[in-house]
Amino acid sequence: MGLDQLLEWIPAGGPEEALARQVMQDRLPRHVAIIMDGNGRWAGQRHLPRVEGHRAGIDAVRDVVEASARMGLEVLTLYAFSVENWKRPQAEVSTLMMLLKRYLRSELSTLLRNNIRFHVIGRTEALSTDVLDELRDAERKTATNTGMLFNIALNYGGRTEIVDAARRAMASGLDPQALDEQQFAGFLYTAGQPDPDLLIRTSGEMRVSNFLLWQIAYAEIWVTDTLWPDFRCRHLLEGVLAYQKRDRRFGGIAAPVAAGVK
Ligand code: FPP
């Protein structure tokens, strides 16, 4: 996958093409993580129930997943449901779960066609069996795909993940004095994956909301006012282009991304 695959999929002559042609393929973020926010406000602006915002948000998920895979990202992580989201009204929670199941069923063919490997991160054991079965089924059916890894964060919390990793580290019998950052990362839900280079948040909020707290230590953050249901490939490209203009220092001295320093 790469820009050619993206260009053959987006409308020719439109704003997406102009943006895609500016992207430097050799400077792509390896991992993009997205906090999908603003579904409720999108619905409110249209005098619709909140769940209609989530329903519309599925179209954005579809577009962004395929665009990311075609662009050549290694990992895409979407924050779909946090450990705190159980506090929402029961009807909203069950609609979200129903939409997730429906998405997996209808989009499995897209995942397979685009060689995407699907993976769930979070305290999945707390999810209901029907949702869990659907998730595991999608993981199994895409397990041998070698293209983009698509993580969905479900019943996910960054602090919870760190606690779970600490428990696993303690249970592993490792000498606590020998434990270092690299080993600890191997106990996280994202073990073996590159950390996000780019964290995108929609709807203009300037918060990280307990998302991938360990992994975003050096991520570039890009916030757009666009509400999640309106987010498309075009916005993803805008985020990637903004990322490619950033100067990543990792605590060191200035060196432009374009000059080959990641
Ligand atoms: C935040 O908007 C969004 C969520 C809590 C859920 C995101 C879920 C989806 C887009 C659908 C299911 C996902 C997949 C991957 C199939 P909000 O409700 O907090 O919006 P608000 O801040 O405007 O109220």
Short mmCIF file of N, CA, C and O in Angstrom, two decimals, residues 193-240:
data_model
loop_
_atom_site.label_atom_id
_atom_site.label_comp_id
_atom_site.label_asym_id
_atom_site.label_seq_id
_atom_site.Cartn_x
_atom_site.Cartn_y
_atom_site.Cartn_z
N GLN A 193 4.01 -3.06 19.24
CA GLN A 193 3.61 -2.06 18.25
C GLN A 193 4.43 -0.78 18.43
O GLN A 193 4.80 -0.46 19.55
N PRO A 194 4.65 -0.04 17.33
CA PRO A 194 5.33 1.26 17.51
C PRO A 194 4.39 2.22 18.26
O PRO A 194 3.17 2.11 18.13
N ASP A 195 4.95 3.13 19.04
CA ASP A 195 4.12 4.14 19.72
C ASP A 195 3.50 5.08 18.68
O ASP A 195 4.08 5.28 17.61
N PRO A 196 2.35 5.68 18.99
CA PRO A 196 1.78 6.63 18.04
C PRO A 196 2.74 7.80 17.81
O PRO A 196 3.32 8.34 18.75
N ASP A 197 2.91 8.16 16.53
CA ASP A 197 3.69 9.35 16.18
C ASP A 197 2.76 10.55 16.15
O ASP A 197 3.17 11.67 16.38
N LEU A 198 1.51 10.28 15.82
CA LEU A 198 0.53 11.35 15.64
C LEU A 198 -0.76 10.99 16.38
O LEU A 198 -1.32 9.91 16.16
N LEU A 199 -1.18 11.91 17.25
CA LEU A 199 -2.46 11.75 17.95
C LEU A 199 -3.40 12.83 17.42
O LEU A 199 -3.10 14.02 17.50
N ILE A 200 -4.53 12.37 16.87
CA ILE A 200 -5.52 13.30 16.32
C ILE A 200 -6.72 13.34 17.26
O ILE A 200 -7.17 12.29 17.74
N ARG A 201 -7.22 14.53 17.53
CA ARG A 201 -8.48 14.62 18.28
C ARG A 201 -9.43 15.52 17.50
O ARG A 201 -9.05 16.60 17.05
N THR A 202 -10.65 15.08 17.36
CA THR A 202 -11.63 15.88 16.63
C THR A 202 -12.45 16.71 17.61
O THR A 202 -12.39 16.52 18.82
N SER A 203 -13.19 17.65 17.07
CA SER A 203 -14.16 18.50 17.77
C SER A 203 -13.53 19.58 18.66
O SER A 203 -14.21 20.15 19.50
N GLY A 204 -12.25 19.83 18.45
CA GLY A 204 -11.63 20.99 19.07
C GLY A 204 -11.24 20.89 20.53
O GLY A 204 -10.72 21.85 21.10
N GLU A 205 -11.48 19.74 21.16
CA GLU A 205 -11.15 19.63 22.60
C GLU A 205 -9.66 19.38 22.77
O GLU A 205 -9.07 18.57 22.07
N MET A 206 -9.07 20.06 23.76
CA MET A 206 -7.61 19.97 23.99
C MET A 206 -7.32 19.04 25.16
O MET A 206 -6.78 19.47 26.17
N ARG A 207 -7.75 17.80 25.06
CA ARG A 207 -7.52 16.84 26.15
C ARG A 207 -7.03 15.53 25.58
O ARG A 207 -7.35 15.20 24.44
N VAL A 208 -6.31 14.75 26.40
CA VAL A 208 -5.91 13.41 25.93
C VAL A 208 -6.84 12.33 26.48
O VAL A 208 -6.79 11.18 26.04
N SER A 209 -7.71 12.69 27.43
CA SER A 209 -8.79 11.81 27.88
C SER A 209 -8.37 10.37 28.18
O SER A 209 -9.03 9.42 27.74
N ASN A 210 -7.25 10.21 28.87
CA ASN A 210 -6.88 8.86 29.37
C ASN A 210 -6.62 7.89 28.22
O ASN A 210 -6.87 6.70 28.35
N PHE A 211 -6.13 8.42 27.09
CA PHE A 211 -5.91 7.57 25.91
C PHE A 211 -4.42 7.31 25.72
O PHE A 211 -3.63 8.24 25.60
N LEU A 212 -4.03 6.06 25.71
CA LEU A 212 -2.66 5.64 25.40
C LEU A 212 -1.61 6.47 26.16
O LEU A 212 -0.63 6.95 25.57
N LEU A 213 -1.84 6.67 27.46
CA LEU A 213 -1.02 7.61 28.23
C LEU A 213 0.48 7.30 28.15
O LEU A 213 1.30 8.21 28.04
N TRP A 214 0.82 6.03 28.26
CA TRP A 214 2.24 5.64 28.18
C TRP A 214 2.77 5.89 26.76
O TRP A 214 3.83 6.48 26.56
N GLN A 215 1.99 5.45 25.78
CA GLN A 215 2.47 5.40 24.39
C GLN A 215 2.58 6.77 23.73
O GLN A 215 3.32 6.93 22.77
N ILE A 216 1.84 7.79 24.20
CA ILE A 216 1.86 9.09 23.50
C ILE A 216 2.93 10.03 24.07
O ILE A 216 2.92 11.23 23.77
N ALA A 217 3.87 9.46 24.84
CA ALA A 217 4.89 10.31 25.49
C ALA A 217 5.50 11.32 24.53
O ALA A 217 5.72 12.47 24.89
N TYR A 218 5.77 10.91 23.29
CA TYR A 218 6.41 11.82 22.32
C TYR A 218 5.56 12.05 21.07
O TYR A 218 6.06 12.50 20.05
N ALA A 219 4.28 11.72 21.15
CA ALA A 219 3.42 11.87 19.97
C ALA A 219 3.21 13.35 19.66
O ALA A 219 3.15 14.19 20.56
N GLU A 220 3.08 13.65 18.39
CA GLU A 220 2.65 14.99 17.97
C GLU A 220 1.13 15.02 18.06
O GLU A 220 0.46 14.06 17.64
N ILE A 221 0.59 16.09 18.61
CA ILE A 221 -0.87 16.17 18.78
C ILE A 221 -1.43 17.15 17.75
O ILE A 221 -0.90 18.25 17.57
N TRP A 222 -2.47 16.72 17.06
CA TRP A 222 -3.14 17.59 16.08
C TRP A 222 -4.63 17.57 16.38
O TRP A 222 -5.25 16.51 16.41
N VAL A 223 -5.17 18.77 16.65
CA VAL A 223 -6.59 18.89 17.00
C VAL A 223 -7.32 19.62 15.87
O VAL A 223 -6.84 20.65 15.40
N THR A 224 -8.43 19.06 15.45
CA THR A 224 -9.24 19.73 14.43
C THR A 224 -10.62 20.05 15.00
O THR A 224 -11.14 19.28 15.84
N ASP A 225 -11.21 21.15 14.55
CA ASP A 225 -12.57 21.50 15.01
C ASP A 225 -13.63 20.60 14.39
O ASP A 225 -14.77 20.56 14.85
N THR A 226 -13.27 19.90 13.33
CA THR A 226 -14.24 19.03 12.65
C THR A 226 -14.81 18.01 13.64
O THR A 226 -14.05 17.41 14.40
N LEU A 227 -16.11 17.84 13.62
CA LEU A 227 -16.74 16.84 14.50
C LEU A 227 -16.57 15.46 13.86
O LEU A 227 -16.55 15.35 12.62
N TRP A 228 -16.42 14.43 14.68
CA TRP A 228 -16.07 13.12 14.14
C TRP A 228 -16.95 12.65 12.96
O TRP A 228 -16.42 12.18 11.95
N PRO A 229 -18.28 12.79 13.02
CA PRO A 229 -19.08 12.28 11.89
C PRO A 229 -18.74 12.96 10.55
O PRO A 229 -19.03 12.41 9.49
N ASP A 230 -18.12 14.16 10.61
CA ASP A 230 -17.75 14.86 9.37
C ASP A 230 -16.31 14.57 8.96
O ASP A 230 -15.85 15.04 7.92
N PHE A 231 -15.58 13.84 9.78
CA PHE A 231 -14.16 13.59 9.52
C PHE A 231 -14.00 12.58 8.38
O PHE A 231 -14.65 11.54 8.39
N ARG A 232 -13.15 12.91 7.43
CA ARG A 232 -12.92 12.03 6.28
C ARG A 232 -11.44 11.98 5.93
O ARG A 232 -10.64 12.66 6.55
N CYS A 233 -11.13 11.21 4.91
CA CYS A 233 -9.77 11.08 4.39
C CYS A 233 -9.07 12.44 4.25
O CYS A 233 -7.89 12.59 4.59
N ARG A 234 -9.82 13.45 3.79
CA ARG A 234 -9.25 14.79 3.60
C ARG A 234 -8.66 15.34 4.90
O ARG A 234 -7.59 15.92 4.93
N HIS A 235 -9.41 15.13 6.02
CA HIS A 235 -8.94 15.64 7.31
C HIS A 235 -7.74 14.84 7.81
O HIS A 235 -6.82 15.39 8.41
N LEU A 236 -7.77 13.54 7.55
CA LEU A 236 -6.62 12.70 7.93
C LEU A 236 -5.37 13.20 7.20
O LEU A 236 -4.30 13.33 7.80
N LEU A 237 -5.53 13.49 5.91
CA LEU A 237 -4.38 14.00 5.14
C LEU A 237 -3.90 15.33 5.70
O LEU A 237 -2.71 15.59 5.79
N GLU A 238 -4.84 16.19 6.12
CA GLU A 238 -4.45 17.48 6.71
C GLU A 238 -3.61 17.25 7.98
O GLU A 238 -2.62 17.91 8.21
N GLY A 239 -4.04 16.27 8.78
CA GLY A 239 -3.31 15.93 10.01
C GLY A 239 -1.92 15.41 9.70
O GLY A 239 -0.94 15.79 10.34
N VAL A 240 -1.83 14.53 8.71
CA VAL A 240 -0.54 13.96 8.33
C VAL A 240 0.39 15.05 7.79
O VAL A 240 1.58 15.11 8.13
#
